[in-house]
Tab-separated table of C-alpha atoms in Angstrom:
chain	number	residue	atom	x	y	z
A	1	UNK	CA	10.285	1.650	17.955
A	2	UNK	CA	10.419	-1.053	15.512
A	3	UNK	CA	10.784	0.104	11.786
A	4	UNK	CA	9.063	-1.182	8.649
A	5	UNK	CA	9.586	-4.987	8.270
A	6	UNK	CA	9.331	-6.534	4.688
A	7	UNK	CA	9.517	-10.185	3.597
A	8	UNK	CA	11.327	-12.086	1.983
A	9	UNK	CA	14.276	-10.020	1.543
A	10	UNK	CA	15.304	-11.925	-1.808
A	11	UNK	CA	13.240	-13.657	-4.180
A	12	UNK	CA	14.212	-15.385	-7.281
A	13	UNK	CA	11.370	-16.734	-9.901
A	14	UNK	CA	11.103	-17.888	-13.279
A	15	UNK	CA	9.036	-15.531	-15.741
A	16	UNK	CA	5.268	-16.332	-15.561
A	17	UNK	CA	5.383	-17.447	-12.213
A	18	UNK	CA	3.754	-15.723	-9.194
A	19	UNK	CA	5.267	-14.016	-6.033
A	20	UNK	CA	3.923	-12.129	-3.112
A	21	UNK	CA	5.728	-9.715	-0.973
A	22	UNK	CA	4.754	-8.734	2.798
A	23	UNK	CA	4.915	-5.524	4.402
A	24	UNK	CA	4.333	-4.935	8.064
A	25	UNK	CA	4.428	-0.907	8.762
A	26	UNK	CA	5.453	1.004	11.877
A	27	UNK	CA	2.524	0.743	14.355
A	28	UNK	CA	0.028	3.578	13.885
A	29	UNK	CA	1.236	4.481	10.703
A	30	UNK	CA	-2.065	5.201	8.786
A	31	UNK	CA	-0.442	5.469	5.295
A	32	UNK	CA	1.477	2.630	3.431
A	33	UNK	CA	3.236	2.764	0.199
A	34	UNK	CA	4.566	0.131	-2.125
A	35	UNK	CA	7.433	1.452	-4.529
A	36	UNK	CA	9.451	-0.284	-7.338
A	37	UNK	CA	13.146	0.655	-7.550
A	38	UNK	CA	14.755	-0.629	-10.761
A	39	UNK	CA	18.314	-0.689	-10.727
A	40	UNK	CA	19.916	2.687	-11.198
A	41	UNK	CA	16.521	4.596	-10.850
A	42	UNK	CA	14.615	6.324	-8.084
A	43	UNK	CA	11.775	4.556	-6.326
A	44	UNK	CA	8.365	4.652	-8.397
A	45	UNK	CA	5.291	4.595	-6.525
A	46	UNK	CA	3.130	1.478	-7.292
A	47	UNK	CA	0.223	2.015	-4.766
A	48	UNK	CA	-0.547	4.187	-1.781
A	49	UNK	CA	-3.139	2.951	1.041
A	50	UNK	CA	-4.444	5.418	3.636
A	51	UNK	CA	-5.651	2.867	6.384
A	52	UNK	CA	-7.324	0.282	4.177
A	53	UNK	CA	-8.269	2.336	1.393
A	54	UNK	CA	-6.574	2.942	-1.655
A	55	UNK	CA	-5.498	6.559	-2.523
A	56	UNK	CA	-3.470	6.098	-5.555
A	57	UNK	CA	-2.814	3.221	-7.912
A	58	UNK	CA	-2.515	5.031	-10.999
A	59	UNK	CA	0.902	3.395	-11.566
A	60	UNK	CA	0.024	-0.074	-10.783
A	61	UNK	CA	0.027	-2.489	-13.616
A	62	UNK	CA	-3.271	-3.937	-12.506
A	63	UNK	CA	-3.096	-6.660	-15.241
A	64	UNK	CA	-0.508	-8.385	-13.258
A	65	UNK	CA	-0.017	-6.550	-9.786
A	66	UNK	CA	-2.365	-6.391	-7.011
A	67	UNK	CA	-2.003	-5.442	-3.439
A	68	UNK	CA	-4.229	-5.340	-0.308
A	69	UNK	CA	-4.276	-4.065	3.092
A	70	UNK	CA	-6.670	-5.789	5.221
A	71	UNK	CA	-7.580	-4.381	8.591
A	72	UNK	CA	-5.407	-1.132	7.564
A	73	UNK	CA	-2.284	-2.743	9.073
A	74	UNK	CA	-0.098	-5.044	7.125
A	75	UNK	CA	0.027	-5.503	3.393
A	76	UNK	CA	0.614	-7.887	0.471
A	77	UNK	CA	1.923	-7.121	-2.943
A	78	UNK	CA	1.519	-9.651	-5.445
A	79	UNK	CA	2.817	-10.174	-9.213
A	80	UNK	CA	0.927	-12.749	-11.318
A	81	UNK	CA	2.452	-13.751	-13.755
A	82	UNK	CA	6.044	-12.291	-13.534
A	83	UNK	CA	7.722	-10.829	-16.291
A	84	UNK	CA	11.676	-10.261	-16.852
A	85	UNK	CA	10.916	-6.309	-16.545
A	86	UNK	CA	9.520	-6.903	-13.041
A	87	UNK	CA	13.124	-7.654	-11.724
A	88	UNK	CA	13.363	-4.800	-9.421
A	89	UNK	CA	13.679	-3.959	-5.551
A	90	UNK	CA	10.259	-3.572	-3.902
A	91	UNK	CA	10.151	-1.166	-1.157
A	92	UNK	CA	7.513	-0.621	1.572
A	93	UNK	CA	7.236	2.672	3.389
A	94	UNK	CA	4.632	4.107	5.820
A	95	UNK	CA	3.912	7.428	7.241
A	96	UNK	CA	2.291	9.389	10.026
A	97	UNK	CA	1.374	12.805	9.022
A	98	UNK	CA	0.178	13.426	12.439
A	99	UNK	CA	3.356	12.741	14.011
A	100	UNK	CA	6.129	13.215	11.649
A	101	UNK	CA	4.673	15.529	8.917
A	102	UNK	CA	5.051	13.708	5.429
A	103	UNK	CA	8.272	11.829	6.259
A	104	UNK	CA	8.074	8.162	4.928
A	105	UNK	CA	9.873	5.368	6.726
A	106	UNK	CA	11.320	2.685	4.329
A	107	UNK	CA	11.598	-0.982	4.831
A	108	UNK	CA	14.974	-2.668	3.804
A	109	UNK	CA	13.087	-3.713	0.455
A	110	UNK	CA	12.800	-7.116	-1.365
A	111	UNK	CA	15.033	-7.934	-4.372
A	112	UNK	CA	13.051	-9.700	-7.028
A	113	UNK	CA	14.923	-11.686	-9.833
A	114	UNK	CA	12.758	-12.827	-12.687
A	115	UNK	CA	14.969	-15.162	-14.939
B	1	UNK	CA	2.599	16.912	-13.222
B	2	UNK	CA	5.192	16.734	-10.223
B	3	UNK	CA	8.679	15.960	-11.163
B	4	UNK	CA	12.073	15.915	-9.860
B	5	UNK	CA	15.387	16.320	-11.697
B	6	UNK	CA	18.863	15.824	-10.108
B	7	UNK	CA	22.478	16.180	-11.637
B	8	UNK	CA	23.749	13.030	-13.157
B	9	UNK	CA	26.411	10.825	-11.252
B	10	UNK	CA	28.303	9.293	-10.687
B	11	UNK	CA	29.964	12.184	-8.459
B	12	UNK	CA	33.577	11.302	-7.202
B	13	UNK	CA	35.220	13.507	-4.706
B	14	UNK	CA	38.219	13.209	-2.346
B	15	UNK	CA	37.718	13.397	1.317
B	16	UNK	CA	37.199	16.667	2.608
B	17	UNK	CA	36.024	18.160	-0.538
B	18	UNK	CA	33.004	20.352	-0.870
B	19	UNK	CA	29.732	18.628	-2.196
B	20	UNK	CA	26.983	20.062	-4.039
B	21	UNK	CA	24.142	17.891	-5.550
B	22	UNK	CA	21.676	20.073	-7.639
B	23	UNK	CA	18.015	19.263	-7.470
B	24	UNK	CA	15.226	21.085	-9.170
B	25	UNK	CA	11.505	20.468	-9.254
B	26	UNK	CA	8.175	21.140	-10.855
B	27	UNK	CA	5.107	21.105	-8.868
B	28	UNK	CA	2.059	23.194	-8.490
B	29	UNK	CA	1.609	24.780	-4.975
B	30	UNK	CA	3.884	24.332	-2.337
B	31	UNK	CA	5.275	20.961	-2.095
B	32	UNK	CA	7.288	19.649	0.665
B	33	UNK	CA	10.813	18.648	-0.159
B	34	UNK	CA	13.407	15.868	0.965
B	35	UNK	CA	16.630	14.330	0.436
B	36	UNK	CA	16.544	10.693	1.211
B	37	UNK	CA	20.230	8.694	1.210
B	38	UNK	CA	20.490	5.028	0.350
B	39	UNK	CA	23.956	3.510	1.621
B	40	UNK	CA	24.963	0.240	-0.146
B	41	UNK	CA	22.988	-2.778	0.826
B	42	UNK	CA	20.714	-0.660	3.027
B	43	UNK	CA	17.013	1.040	2.578
B	44	UNK	CA	16.395	4.406	2.013
B	45	UNK	CA	16.734	6.776	5.011
B	46	UNK	CA	15.420	10.196	5.426
B	47	UNK	CA	18.546	12.925	5.499
B	48	UNK	CA	16.628	16.067	5.796
B	49	UNK	CA	13.492	17.859	4.777
B	50	UNK	CA	12.201	21.366	4.390
B	51	UNK	CA	8.317	22.139	4.399
B	52	UNK	CA	7.974	25.557	3.169
B	53	UNK	CA	9.826	28.268	1.047
B	54	UNK	CA	13.329	29.549	2.516
B	55	UNK	CA	13.565	26.664	5.266
B	56	UNK	CA	16.805	24.962	5.668
B	57	UNK	CA	16.805	21.379	6.402
B	58	UNK	CA	20.244	19.904	7.827
B	59	UNK	CA	21.549	16.847	9.223
B	60	UNK	CA	24.918	14.976	9.717
B	61	UNK	CA	26.630	18.133	8.103
B	62	UNK	CA	24.524	18.076	4.886
B	63	UNK	CA	22.314	21.269	4.319
B	64	UNK	CA	19.489	22.254	1.715
B	65	UNK	CA	17.615	25.311	1.398
B	66	UNK	CA	14.143	25.714	-0.067
B	67	UNK	CA	14.337	28.077	-2.801
B	68	UNK	CA	11.060	28.539	-4.493
B	69	UNK	CA	11.986	31.298	-6.842
B	70	UNK	CA	14.398	28.803	-8.458
B	71	UNK	CA	12.487	25.681	-7.587
B	72	UNK	CA	15.498	24.309	-6.193
B	73	UNK	CA	16.625	22.226	-3.198
B	74	UNK	CA	20.504	21.653	-3.705
B	75	UNK	CA	22.154	19.507	-1.238
B	76	UNK	CA	25.633	20.515	0.314
B	77	UNK	CA	28.415	19.523	2.666
B	78	UNK	CA	31.420	21.435	3.399
B	79	UNK	CA	33.716	18.319	4.018
B	80	UNK	CA	32.574	14.897	2.841
B	81	UNK	CA	33.829	11.654	4.437
B	82	UNK	CA	34.388	8.225	2.495
B	83	UNK	CA	31.352	7.086	4.953
B	84	UNK	CA	29.065	9.601	2.778
B	85	UNK	CA	29.545	7.394	-0.266
B	86	UNK	CA	25.926	6.413	-1.138
B	87	UNK	CA	23.169	7.354	-3.572
B	88	UNK	CA	21.219	10.500	-2.721
B	89	UNK	CA	17.794	10.963	-3.852
B	90	UNK	CA	15.862	14.192	-3.969
B	91	UNK	CA	11.886	13.972	-3.384
B	92	UNK	CA	8.862	15.881	-3.172
B	93	UNK	CA	5.394	15.565	-1.960
B	94	UNK	CA	2.742	18.160	-3.095
B	95	UNK	CA	0.281	17.779	-0.356
B	96	UNK	CA	-0.332	14.798	2.324
B	97	UNK	CA	-2.283	12.282	0.755
B	98	UNK	CA	-0.620	12.668	-2.505
B	99	UNK	CA	1.874	10.691	-4.125
B	100	UNK	CA	5.633	11.070	-3.307
B	101	UNK	CA	7.751	11.851	-6.367
B	102	UNK	CA	11.718	10.713	-6.303
B	103	UNK	CA	14.375	12.144	-8.574
B	104	UNK	CA	16.477	9.288	-10.224
B	105	UNK	CA	19.139	9.542	-7.666
B	106	UNK	CA	22.985	10.554	-7.702
B	107	UNK	CA	25.472	8.324	-6.735
B	108	UNK	CA	28.298	9.857	-4.704
B	109	UNK	CA	31.816	7.987	-4.187
B	110	UNK	CA	34.343	9.675	-1.461
B	111	UNK	CA	37.954	8.631	-2.050
B	112	UNK	CA	40.400	8.367	0.907
C-alpha cells in the first residue's frame, strides 16, 4: 500500500512570496490533516478535512494560509504571503477510523525556509 | 482544552540502558493515546497506541500503559540500542473527528 505522498520535499522562498504544498493521502482514507512542525517542537494541527469538508481549522492563520481538498482526495496548502516565522516542516497525514482506529499515517513532509 | 506534557530532553543513554520517557495528558473523557517516533531525516511513524484505560501498547521492545488514574502514558524500553536514537512524541485524540494533540517531543540519543 502506497504511503502519504507530499511534494515538494524542500522549498526556499523569500518573505512576501507565495508557496503551495501538495498532499496525496493513502487511498481510501477519508480524513486528511495538515500540520506545521517548527524546529524543536511537536506538530501543530493547522487544518483537518473529513472527505472534502473542513472539520477543524481553528489554528489556521486564515489571513495568509488556505487549504482545499477538492473531490475529497488530494489536498493543497497555500501560504500567501509568507513570513519568516512560517519556516517549518509542513506535514500531511491521513487516517481511516474504519480500518485503523485513530492512527494517522504521515507523509515525509515539506521543509519550508523563508528568507 | 486537551494537552500533552513530556519530559524535557535531550535524553542521553548508553546502549543496553533502561529507558523511560514520561508523558502526562489533560483531556476530558477517554482519549486514545499514542507514541510516535521520528528518526533523523524521516517522517513520523506510529510506535504504539492504547485506546482505553489499562491497555498496554507495545512494539519493537517499547511499551506504554494507559493509566487513567495518573493521566499518564510513559514510554519504556528495557535495553535501548543505538538505532533507537530519535525524537519521540506522545499524542492524544479525544474522539475520532477531533484534533490530534502532540507533545513537544523528547530527543533520545543512545551512545555505543
